[in-house]
Amino acid sequence: MLFKILVILHTLGATVWVGGHLVLAATVLPQALKQRNPDRIHHFEEHFENFGLAALLLQVITGLWLTWIYFPGFQNFLAFDSFLSTYIAIKLGLLLGTIALALHARFFIIPNLTKETLNSLAYHIIGVTTLAVLFVILGSGIRLGGLT
Ligand code: HEM
């Protein structure tokens, strides 16, 4: 039962994190770039930032918890001797990439967001969104017993 609840919560968190970034990348960002108007992104972030971060935190907690169930005590989960071990390791890599991009954007780009730095933020948004979609592909791969 616990396992099922964790998968459902993990999937729910994924809809928020991935869906929010797809909306940002596919609808808000193109408009902001067209109008050269960073305010559109600020406005979206105001609503999404905390909710999105809570969803990411939920992903990390439920994801690590599921990993703990598959590999009790985290033993051998980085042994790369099964697709599960490989996919989970890749997901941890995606997480590091996401955190690096998010921190860089949050502390170095967003505070000084102007028309000139908008492009740099755009690359970050596209990067985090791409990683988010990869999370779903890898996660589904785990559920499907591998993607190949
Ligand atoms: C934003 C981050 C993440 C997203 C969007 C995401 C997305 C997903 C999705 C869509 C699934 C398939 C759900 C299913 O039907 O089973 C999944 C499964 C899984 N994810 Fe994540 N994930 C994220 C982060 C993580 C992290 C950080 C870990 C831990 C290292 C993790 C570990 C797992 C595991 C072990 C499964 C397999 C659960 C099962 O048996 O189905 N995920 N993930």
mmCIF file with all atom_site columns, C-alpha atoms and ligand atoms in Angstrom:
data_model
loop_
_atom_site.group_PDB
_atom_site.id
_atom_site.type_symbol
_atom_site.label_atom_id
_atom_site.label_alt_id
_atom_site.label_comp_id
_atom_site.label_asym_id
_atom_site.label_entity_id
_atom_site.label_seq_id
_atom_site.pdbx_PDB_ins_code
_atom_site.Cartn_x
_atom_site.Cartn_y
_atom_site.Cartn_z
_atom_site.occupancy
_atom_site.B_iso_or_equiv
_atom_site.pdbx_formal_charge
_atom_site.auth_seq_id
_atom_site.auth_comp_id
_atom_site.auth_asym_id
_atom_site.auth_atom_id
_atom_site.pdbx_PDB_model_num
ATOM   1   C  CA  . MET A 1 1   ? 0.000  0.000  0.000   1.00 0.00 ? 1   MET A CA  1
ATOM   2   C  CA  . LEU A 1 2   ? 2.807  2.440  0.948   1.00 0.00 ? 2   LEU A CA  1
ATOM   3   C  CA  . PHE A 1 3   ? 4.532  1.719  -2.359  1.00 0.00 ? 3   PHE A CA  1
ATOM   4   C  CA  . LYS A 1 4   ? 1.357  2.506  -4.309  1.00 0.00 ? 4   LYS A CA  1
ATOM   5   C  CA  . ILE A 1 5   ? 0.801  5.757  -2.427  1.00 0.00 ? 5   ILE A CA  1
ATOM   6   C  CA  . LEU A 1 6   ? 4.413  6.773  -3.117  1.00 0.00 ? 6   LEU A CA  1
ATOM   7   C  CA  . VAL A 1 7   ? 4.048  6.091  -6.864  1.00 0.00 ? 7   VAL A CA  1
ATOM   8   C  CA  . ILE A 1 8   ? 0.812  8.122  -6.958  1.00 0.00 ? 8   ILE A CA  1
ATOM   9   C  CA  . LEU A 1 9   ? 2.379  11.041 -5.058  1.00 0.00 ? 9   LEU A CA  1
ATOM   10  C  CA  . HIS A 1 10  ? 5.475  10.829 -7.259  1.00 0.00 ? 10  HIS A CA  1
ATOM   11  C  CA  . THR A 1 11  ? 3.306  10.958 -10.391 1.00 0.00 ? 11  THR A CA  1
ATOM   12  C  CA  . LEU A 1 12  ? 1.257  13.851 -8.990  1.00 0.00 ? 12  LEU A CA  1
ATOM   13  C  CA  . GLY A 1 13  ? 4.421  15.820 -8.197  1.00 0.00 ? 13  GLY A CA  1
ATOM   14  C  CA  . ALA A 1 14  ? 5.665  15.092 -11.725 1.00 0.00 ? 14  ALA A CA  1
ATOM   15  C  CA  . THR A 1 15  ? 2.518  16.610 -13.270 1.00 0.00 ? 15  THR A CA  1
ATOM   16  C  CA  . VAL A 1 16  ? 3.086  19.850 -11.359 1.00 0.00 ? 16  VAL A CA  1
ATOM   17  C  CA  . TRP A 1 17  ? 6.835  20.160 -11.949 1.00 0.00 ? 17  TRP A CA  1
ATOM   18  C  CA  . VAL A 1 18  ? 6.829  19.075 -15.599 1.00 0.00 ? 18  VAL A CA  1
ATOM   19  C  CA  . GLY A 1 19  ? 3.475  20.610 -16.513 1.00 0.00 ? 19  GLY A CA  1
ATOM   20  C  CA  . GLY A 1 20  ? 4.381  23.964 -14.967 1.00 0.00 ? 20  GLY A CA  1
ATOM   21  C  CA  . HIS A 1 21  ? 7.663  24.117 -16.856 1.00 0.00 ? 21  HIS A CA  1
ATOM   22  C  CA  . LEU A 1 22  ? 6.060  23.103 -20.136 1.00 0.00 ? 22  LEU A CA  1
ATOM   23  C  CA  . VAL A 1 23  ? 3.499  25.895 -19.750 1.00 0.00 ? 23  VAL A CA  1
ATOM   24  C  CA  . LEU A 1 24  ? 6.308  28.333 -18.939 1.00 0.00 ? 24  LEU A CA  1
ATOM   25  C  CA  . ALA A 1 25  ? 8.536  27.223 -21.819 1.00 0.00 ? 25  ALA A CA  1
ATOM   26  C  CA  . ALA A 1 26  ? 5.828  26.832 -24.445 1.00 0.00 ? 26  ALA A CA  1
ATOM   27  C  CA  . THR A 1 27  ? 3.469  29.733 -23.717 1.00 0.00 ? 27  THR A CA  1
ATOM   28  C  CA  . VAL A 1 28  ? 4.861  32.345 -21.294 1.00 0.00 ? 28  VAL A CA  1
ATOM   29  C  CA  . LEU A 1 29  ? 8.480  32.398 -22.502 1.00 0.00 ? 29  LEU A CA  1
ATOM   30  C  CA  . PRO A 1 30  ? 7.761  32.862 -26.247 1.00 0.00 ? 30  PRO A CA  1
ATOM   31  C  CA  . GLN A 1 31  ? 5.502  35.834 -25.414 1.00 0.00 ? 31  GLN A CA  1
ATOM   32  C  CA  . ALA A 1 32  ? 8.079  37.348 -23.073 1.00 0.00 ? 32  ALA A CA  1
ATOM   33  C  CA  . LEU A 1 33  ? 10.761 36.992 -25.769 1.00 0.00 ? 33  LEU A CA  1
ATOM   34  C  CA  . LYS A 1 34  ? 8.514  38.416 -28.480 1.00 0.00 ? 34  LYS A CA  1
ATOM   35  C  CA  . GLN A 1 35  ? 7.596  41.433 -26.390 1.00 0.00 ? 35  GLN A CA  1
ATOM   36  C  CA  . ARG A 1 36  ? 11.047 41.598 -24.762 1.00 0.00 ? 36  ARG A CA  1
ATOM   37  C  CA  . ASN A 1 37  ? 9.162  41.803 -21.480 1.00 0.00 ? 37  ASN A CA  1
ATOM   38  C  CA  . PRO A 1 38  ? 10.720 40.040 -18.433 1.00 0.00 ? 38  PRO A CA  1
ATOM   39  C  CA  . ASP A 1 39  ? 7.666  40.962 -16.323 1.00 0.00 ? 39  ASP A CA  1
ATOM   40  C  CA  . ARG A 1 40  ? 5.664  38.182 -17.909 1.00 0.00 ? 40  ARG A CA  1
ATOM   41  C  CA  . ILE A 1 41  ? 8.150  35.674 -16.488 1.00 0.00 ? 41  ILE A CA  1
ATOM   42  C  CA  . HIS A 1 42  ? 8.252  37.409 -13.100 1.00 0.00 ? 42  HIS A CA  1
ATOM   43  C  CA  . HIS A 1 43  ? 4.472  37.216 -12.983 1.00 0.00 ? 43  HIS A CA  1
ATOM   44  C  CA  . PHE A 1 44  ? 4.465  33.474 -13.729 1.00 0.00 ? 44  PHE A CA  1
ATOM   45  C  CA  . GLU A 1 45  ? 7.272  32.809 -11.235 1.00 0.00 ? 45  GLU A CA  1
ATOM   46  C  CA  . GLU A 1 46  ? 5.366  34.651 -8.506  1.00 0.00 ? 46  GLU A CA  1
ATOM   47  C  CA  . HIS A 1 47  ? 2.637  32.023 -8.701  1.00 0.00 ? 47  HIS A CA  1
ATOM   48  C  CA  . PHE A 1 48  ? 4.671  28.973 -9.629  1.00 0.00 ? 48  PHE A CA  1
ATOM   49  C  CA  . GLU A 1 49  ? 7.914  29.307 -7.689  1.00 0.00 ? 49  GLU A CA  1
ATOM   50  C  CA  . ASN A 1 50  ? 6.874  27.976 -4.265  1.00 0.00 ? 50  ASN A CA  1
ATOM   51  C  CA  . PHE A 1 51  ? 4.359  25.479 -5.595  1.00 0.00 ? 51  PHE A CA  1
ATOM   52  C  CA  . GLY A 1 52  ? 6.867  24.171 -8.135  1.00 0.00 ? 52  GLY A CA  1
ATOM   53  C  CA  . LEU A 1 53  ? 9.648  23.888 -5.565  1.00 0.00 ? 53  LEU A CA  1
ATOM   54  C  CA  . ALA A 1 54  ? 7.309  22.017 -3.199  1.00 0.00 ? 54  ALA A CA  1
ATOM   55  C  CA  . ALA A 1 55  ? 6.561  19.596 -6.067  1.00 0.00 ? 55  ALA A CA  1
ATOM   56  C  CA  . LEU A 1 56  ? 10.291 19.090 -6.746  1.00 0.00 ? 56  LEU A CA  1
ATOM   57  C  CA  . LEU A 1 57  ? 10.883 18.446 -3.054  1.00 0.00 ? 57  LEU A CA  1
ATOM   58  C  CA  . LEU A 1 58  ? 8.051  15.890 -3.097  1.00 0.00 ? 58  LEU A CA  1
ATOM   59  C  CA  . GLN A 1 59  ? 9.737  14.222 -6.108  1.00 0.00 ? 59  GLN A CA  1
ATOM   60  C  CA  . VAL A 1 60  ? 13.036 13.935 -4.284  1.00 0.00 ? 60  VAL A CA  1
ATOM   61  C  CA  . ILE A 1 61  ? 11.454 12.548 -1.095  1.00 0.00 ? 61  ILE A CA  1
ATOM   62  C  CA  . THR A 1 62  ? 9.135  10.059 -2.821  1.00 0.00 ? 62  THR A CA  1
ATOM   63  C  CA  . GLY A 1 63  ? 11.814 9.179  -5.413  1.00 0.00 ? 63  GLY A CA  1
ATOM   64  C  CA  . LEU A 1 64  ? 14.417 8.382  -2.764  1.00 0.00 ? 64  LEU A CA  1
ATOM   65  C  CA  . TRP A 1 65  ? 11.819 6.535  -0.715  1.00 0.00 ? 65  TRP A CA  1
ATOM   66  C  CA  . LEU A 1 66  ? 10.884 4.361  -3.730  1.00 0.00 ? 66  LEU A CA  1
ATOM   67  C  CA  . THR A 1 67  ? 14.590 3.776  -4.319  1.00 0.00 ? 67  THR A CA  1
ATOM   68  C  CA  . TRP A 1 68  ? 14.944 2.701  -0.681  1.00 0.00 ? 68  TRP A CA  1
ATOM   69  C  CA  . ILE A 1 69  ? 12.137 0.157  -1.213  1.00 0.00 ? 69  ILE A CA  1
ATOM   70  C  CA  . TYR A 1 70  ? 13.807 -1.208 -4.364  1.00 0.00 ? 70  TYR A CA  1
ATOM   71  C  CA  . PHE A 1 71  ? 17.255 -1.170 -2.755  1.00 0.00 ? 71  PHE A CA  1
ATOM   72  C  CA  . PRO A 1 72  ? 16.797 -1.472 1.029   1.00 0.00 ? 72  PRO A CA  1
ATOM   73  C  CA  . GLY A 1 73  ? 19.422 0.566  2.805   1.00 0.00 ? 73  GLY A CA  1
ATOM   74  C  CA  . PHE A 1 74  ? 20.433 1.992  -0.619  1.00 0.00 ? 74  PHE A CA  1
ATOM   75  C  CA  . GLN A 1 75  ? 22.617 -1.085 -0.967  1.00 0.00 ? 75  GLN A CA  1
ATOM   76  C  CA  . ASN A 1 76  ? 23.925 -1.704 -4.494  1.00 0.00 ? 76  ASN A CA  1
ATOM   77  C  CA  . PHE A 1 77  ? 21.652 0.892  -6.024  1.00 0.00 ? 77  PHE A CA  1
ATOM   78  C  CA  . LEU A 1 78  ? 24.646 2.509  -7.679  1.00 0.00 ? 78  LEU A CA  1
ATOM   79  C  CA  . ALA A 1 79  ? 26.116 -0.814 -8.798  1.00 0.00 ? 79  ALA A CA  1
ATOM   80  C  CA  . PHE A 1 80  ? 24.843 -0.308 -12.391 1.00 0.00 ? 80  PHE A CA  1
ATOM   81  C  CA  . ASP A 1 81  ? 24.085 -4.019 -12.638 1.00 0.00 ? 81  ASP A CA  1
ATOM   82  C  CA  . SER A 1 82  ? 20.414 -3.577 -13.551 1.00 0.00 ? 82  SER A CA  1
ATOM   83  C  CA  . PHE A 1 83  ? 18.404 -1.135 -15.652 1.00 0.00 ? 83  PHE A CA  1
ATOM   84  C  CA  . LEU A 1 84  ? 16.812 0.037  -12.393 1.00 0.00 ? 84  LEU A CA  1
ATOM   85  C  CA  . SER A 1 85  ? 20.163 1.011  -10.921 1.00 0.00 ? 85  SER A CA  1
ATOM   86  C  CA  . THR A 1 86  ? 21.188 2.783  -14.139 1.00 0.00 ? 86  THR A CA  1
ATOM   87  C  CA  . TYR A 1 87  ? 17.918 4.675  -14.526 1.00 0.00 ? 87  TYR A CA  1
ATOM   88  C  CA  . ILE A 1 88  ? 17.880 5.815  -10.906 1.00 0.00 ? 88  ILE A CA  1
ATOM   89  C  CA  . ALA A 1 89  ? 21.498 6.989  -11.220 1.00 0.00 ? 89  ALA A CA  1
ATOM   90  C  CA  . ILE A 1 90  ? 20.585 8.936  -14.360 1.00 0.00 ? 90  ILE A CA  1
ATOM   91  C  CA  . LYS A 1 91  ? 17.652 10.488 -12.477 1.00 0.00 ? 91  LYS A CA  1
ATOM   92  C  CA  . LEU A 1 92  ? 20.046 11.604 -9.739  1.00 0.00 ? 92  LEU A CA  1
ATOM   93  C  CA  . GLY A 1 93  ? 22.212 13.169 -12.465 1.00 0.00 ? 93  GLY A CA  1
ATOM   94  C  CA  . LEU A 1 94  ? 19.158 14.953 -13.883 1.00 0.00 ? 94  LEU A CA  1
ATOM   95  C  CA  . LEU A 1 95  ? 18.421 16.197 -10.359 1.00 0.00 ? 95  LEU A CA  1
ATOM   96  C  CA  . LEU A 1 96  ? 21.928 17.655 -9.992  1.00 0.00 ? 96  LEU A CA  1
ATOM   97  C  CA  . GLY A 1 97  ? 21.604 19.346 -13.391 1.00 0.00 ? 97  GLY A CA  1
ATOM   98  C  CA  . THR A 1 98  ? 18.193 20.750 -12.438 1.00 0.00 ? 98  THR A CA  1
ATOM   99  C  CA  . ILE A 1 99  ? 19.465 22.092 -9.110  1.00 0.00 ? 99  ILE A CA  1
ATOM   100 C  CA  . ALA A 1 100 ? 22.520 23.691 -10.751 1.00 0.00 ? 100 ALA A CA  1
ATOM   101 C  CA  . LEU A 1 101 ? 20.431 25.412 -13.440 1.00 0.00 ? 101 LEU A CA  1
ATOM   102 C  CA  . ALA A 1 102 ? 17.747 26.508 -10.962 1.00 0.00 ? 102 ALA A CA  1
ATOM   103 C  CA  . LEU A 1 103 ? 20.236 27.951 -8.452  1.00 0.00 ? 103 LEU A CA  1
ATOM   104 C  CA  . HIS A 1 104 ? 22.137 29.778 -11.173 1.00 0.00 ? 104 HIS A CA  1
ATOM   105 C  CA  . ALA A 1 105 ? 18.915 31.268 -12.545 1.00 0.00 ? 105 ALA A CA  1
ATOM   106 C  CA  . ARG A 1 106 ? 17.478 32.118 -9.128  1.00 0.00 ? 106 ARG A CA  1
ATOM   107 C  CA  . PHE A 1 107 ? 20.547 33.862 -7.699  1.00 0.00 ? 107 PHE A CA  1
ATOM   108 C  CA  . PHE A 1 108 ? 22.406 35.186 -10.728 1.00 0.00 ? 108 PHE A CA  1
ATOM   109 C  CA  . ILE A 1 109 ? 19.920 35.841 -13.519 1.00 0.00 ? 109 ILE A CA  1
ATOM   110 C  CA  . ILE A 1 110 ? 16.458 36.525 -12.078 1.00 0.00 ? 110 ILE A CA  1
ATOM   111 C  CA  . PRO A 1 111 ? 17.578 39.257 -9.606  1.00 0.00 ? 111 PRO A CA  1
ATOM   112 C  CA  . ASN A 1 112 ? 19.013 41.282 -12.513 1.00 0.00 ? 112 ASN A CA  1
ATOM   113 C  CA  . LEU A 1 113 ? 16.505 40.296 -15.147 1.00 0.00 ? 113 LEU A CA  1
ATOM   114 C  CA  . THR A 1 114 ? 16.397 42.844 -17.947 1.00 0.00 ? 114 THR A CA  1
ATOM   115 C  CA  . LYS A 1 115 ? 15.646 42.797 -21.663 1.00 0.00 ? 115 LYS A CA  1
ATOM   116 C  CA  . GLU A 1 116 ? 19.315 42.020 -22.212 1.00 0.00 ? 116 GLU A CA  1
ATOM   117 C  CA  . THR A 1 117 ? 19.537 39.032 -19.843 1.00 0.00 ? 117 THR A CA  1
ATOM   118 C  CA  . LEU A 1 118 ? 16.228 37.562 -21.000 1.00 0.00 ? 118 LEU A CA  1
ATOM   119 C  CA  . ASN A 1 119 ? 17.927 35.265 -23.513 1.00 0.00 ? 119 ASN A CA  1
ATOM   120 C  CA  . SER A 1 120 ? 20.130 33.754 -20.858 1.00 0.00 ? 120 SER A CA  1
ATOM   121 C  CA  . LEU A 1 121 ? 17.064 33.011 -18.719 1.00 0.00 ? 121 LEU A CA  1
ATOM   122 C  CA  . ALA A 1 122 ? 15.381 31.501 -21.771 1.00 0.00 ? 122 ALA A CA  1
ATOM   123 C  CA  . TYR A 1 123 ? 18.222 28.961 -22.122 1.00 0.00 ? 123 TYR A CA  1
ATOM   124 C  CA  . HIS A 1 124 ? 17.827 28.048 -18.443 1.00 0.00 ? 124 HIS A CA  1
ATOM   125 C  CA  . ILE A 1 125 ? 14.082 27.583 -18.778 1.00 0.00 ? 125 ILE A CA  1
ATOM   126 C  CA  . ILE A 1 126 ? 14.520 25.402 -21.862 1.00 0.00 ? 126 ILE A CA  1
ATOM   127 C  CA  . GLY A 1 127 ? 17.231 23.423 -20.036 1.00 0.00 ? 127 GLY A CA  1
ATOM   128 C  CA  . VAL A 1 128 ? 15.170 22.775 -16.896 1.00 0.00 ? 128 VAL A CA  1
ATOM   129 C  CA  . THR A 1 129 ? 12.134 21.874 -19.023 1.00 0.00 ? 129 THR A CA  1
ATOM   130 C  CA  . THR A 1 130 ? 14.171 19.421 -21.111 1.00 0.00 ? 130 THR A CA  1
ATOM   131 C  CA  . LEU A 1 131 ? 15.504 17.810 -17.924 1.00 0.00 ? 131 LEU A CA  1
ATOM   132 C  CA  . ALA A 1 132 ? 11.929 17.662 -16.563 1.00 0.00 ? 132 ALA A CA  1
ATOM   133 C  CA  . VAL A 1 133 ? 10.727 15.779 -19.659 1.00 0.00 ? 133 VAL A CA  1
ATOM   134 C  CA  . LEU A 1 134 ? 13.727 13.428 -19.384 1.00 0.00 ? 134 LEU A CA  1
ATOM   135 C  CA  . PHE A 1 135 ? 12.685 12.712 -15.765 1.00 0.00 ? 135 PHE A CA  1
ATOM   136 C  CA  . VAL A 1 136 ? 9.296  11.533 -17.062 1.00 0.00 ? 136 VAL A CA  1
ATOM   137 C  CA  . ILE A 1 137 ? 10.880 9.404  -19.806 1.00 0.00 ? 137 ILE A CA  1
ATOM   138 C  CA  . LEU A 1 138 ? 13.292 7.762  -17.361 1.00 0.00 ? 138 LEU A CA  1
ATOM   139 C  CA  . GLY A 1 139 ? 10.574 7.360  -14.703 1.00 0.00 ? 139 GLY A CA  1
ATOM   140 C  CA  . SER A 1 140 ? 8.215  5.720  -17.199 1.00 0.00 ? 140 SER A CA  1
ATOM   141 C  CA  . GLY A 1 141 ? 11.160 3.557  -18.258 1.00 0.00 ? 141 GLY A CA  1
ATOM   142 C  CA  . ILE A 1 142 ? 11.427 2.262  -14.704 1.00 0.00 ? 142 ILE A CA  1
ATOM   143 C  CA  . ARG A 1 143 ? 7.721  1.425  -14.632 1.00 0.00 ? 143 ARG A CA  1
ATOM   144 C  CA  . LEU A 1 144 ? 7.968  -0.246 -18.072 1.00 0.00 ? 144 LEU A CA  1
ATOM   145 C  CA  . GLY A 1 145 ? 10.899 -2.438 -17.092 1.00 0.00 ? 145 GLY A CA  1
ATOM   146 C  CA  . GLY A 1 146 ? 13.337 -0.543 -19.310 1.00 0.00 ? 146 GLY A CA  1
ATOM   147 C  CA  . LEU A 1 147 ? 12.939 1.486  -22.478 1.00 0.00 ? 147 LEU A CA  1
ATOM   148 C  CA  . THR A 1 148 ? 14.656 -0.880 -24.897 1.00 0.00 ? 148 THR A CA  1
HETATM 149 C  C1  . HEM B 2 .   ? 11.235 16.346 -11.031 1.00 0.00 ? 1   HEM B C1  1
HETATM 150 C  C2  . HEM B 2 .   ? 11.740 15.184 -10.742 1.00 0.00 ? 1   HEM B C2  1
HETATM 151 C  C3  . HEM B 2 .   ? 11.113 13.878 -11.125 1.00 0.00 ? 1   HEM B C3  1
HETATM 152 C  C4  . HEM B 2 .   ? 10.101 13.588 -12.017 1.00 0.00 ? 1   HEM B C4  1
HETATM 153 C  C5  . HEM B 2 .   ? 9.308  14.554 -12.887 1.00 0.00 ? 1   HEM B C5  1
HETATM 154 C  C6  . HEM B 2 .   ? 9.890  12.152 -11.971 1.00 0.00 ? 1   HEM B C6  1
HETATM 155 C  C7  . HEM B 2 .   ? 8.953  11.478 -12.726 1.00 0.00 ? 1   HEM B C7  1
HETATM 156 C  C8  . HEM B 2 .   ? 8.674  10.143 -12.631 1.00 0.00 ? 1   HEM B C8  1
HETATM 157 C  C9  . HEM B 2 .   ? 7.617  9.435  -13.328 1.00 0.00 ? 1   HEM B C9  1
HETATM 158 C  C10 . HEM B 2 .   ? 6.605  10.080 -14.274 1.00 0.00 ? 1   HEM B C10 1
HETATM 159 C  C11 . HEM B 2 .   ? 7.674  8.149  -12.942 1.00 0.00 ? 1   HEM B C11 1
HETATM 160 C  C12 . HEM B 2 .   ? 6.759  7.024  -13.407 1.00 0.00 ? 1   HEM B C12 1
HETATM 161 C  C13 . HEM B 2 .   ? 5.720  6.789  -12.351 1.00 0.00 ? 1   HEM B C13 1
HETATM 162 C  C14 . HEM B 2 .   ? 5.160  5.428  -12.452 1.00 0.00 ? 1   HEM B C14 1
HETATM 163 O  O1  . HEM B 2 .   ? 4.215  5.233  -13.211 1.00 0.00 ? 1   HEM B O1  1
HETATM 164 O  O2  . HEM B 2 .   ? 5.670  4.556  -11.769 1.00 0.00 ? 1   HEM B O2  1
HETATM 165 C  C15 . HEM B 2 .   ? 8.766  7.999  -12.016 1.00 0.00 ? 1   HEM B C15 1
HETATM 166 C  C16 . HEM B 2 .   ? 9.138  6.811  -11.402 1.00 0.00 ? 1   HEM B C16 1
HETATM 167 C  C17 . HEM B 2 .   ? 10.199 6.680  -10.528 1.00 0.00 ? 1   HEM B C17 1
HETATM 168 N  N1  . HEM B 2 .   ? 11.055 7.688  -10.094 1.00 0.00 ? 1   HEM B N1  1
HETATM 169 FE FE1 . HEM B 2 .   ? 10.918 9.643  -10.566 1.00 0.00 ? 1   HEM B FE1 1
HETATM 170 N  N2  . HEM B 2 .   ? 10.789 11.600 -11.080 1.00 0.00 ? 1   HEM B N2  1
HETATM 171 C  C18 . HEM B 2 .   ? 11.547 12.613 -10.550 1.00 0.00 ? 1   HEM B C18 1
HETATM 172 C  C19 . HEM B 2 .   ? 12.552 12.496 -9.615  1.00 0.00 ? 1   HEM B C19 1
HETATM 173 C  C20 . HEM B 2 .   ? 13.014 11.319 -9.082  1.00 0.00 ? 1   HEM B C20 1
HETATM 174 C  C21 . HEM B 2 .   ? 14.117 11.161 -8.160  1.00 0.00 ? 1   HEM B C21 1
HETATM 175 C  C22 . HEM B 2 .   ? 14.964 12.316 -7.613  1.00 0.00 ? 1   HEM B C22 1
HETATM 176 C  C23 . HEM B 2 .   ? 14.240 9.841  -7.871  1.00 0.00 ? 1   HEM B C23 1
HETATM 177 C  C24 . HEM B 2 .   ? 15.224 9.172  -6.952  1.00 0.00 ? 1   HEM B C24 1
HETATM 178 C  C25 . HEM B 2 .   ? 16.457 9.089  -7.214  1.00 0.00 ? 1   HEM B C25 1
HETATM 179 C  C26 . HEM B 2 .   ? 13.211 9.148  -8.605  1.00 0.00 ? 1   HEM B C26 1
HETATM 180 C  C27 . HEM B 2 .   ? 12.991 7.782  -8.578  1.00 0.00 ? 1   HEM B C27 1
HETATM 181 C  C28 . HEM B 2 .   ? 11.972 7.123  -9.210  1.00 0.00 ? 1   HEM B C28 1
HETATM 182 C  C29 . HEM B 2 .   ? 11.696 5.694  -9.070  1.00 0.00 ? 1   HEM B C29 1
HETATM 183 C  C30 . HEM B 2 .   ? 12.468 4.710  -8.199  1.00 0.00 ? 1   HEM B C30 1
HETATM 184 C  C31 . HEM B 2 .   ? 10.578 5.433  -9.894  1.00 0.00 ? 1   HEM B C31 1
HETATM 185 C  C32 . HEM B 2 .   ? 9.915  4.073  -10.119 1.00 0.00 ? 1   HEM B C32 1
HETATM 186 C  C33 . HEM B 2 .   ? 8.629  3.923  -9.358  1.00 0.00 ? 1   HEM B C33 1
HETATM 187 C  C34 . HEM B 2 .   ? 7.886  2.747  -9.942  1.00 0.00 ? 1   HEM B C34 1
HETATM 188 O  O3  . HEM B 2 .   ? 8.168  1.634  -9.550  1.00 0.00 ? 1   HEM B O3  1
HETATM 189 O  O4  . HEM B 2 .   ? 7.042  2.967  -10.782 1.00 0.00 ? 1   HEM B O4  1
HETATM 190 N  N3  . HEM B 2 .   ? 12.479 10.066 -9.339  1.00 0.00 ? 1   HEM B N3  1
HETATM 191 N  N4  . HEM B 2 .   ? 9.368  9.232  -11.840 1.00 0.00 ? 1   HEM B N4  1
#
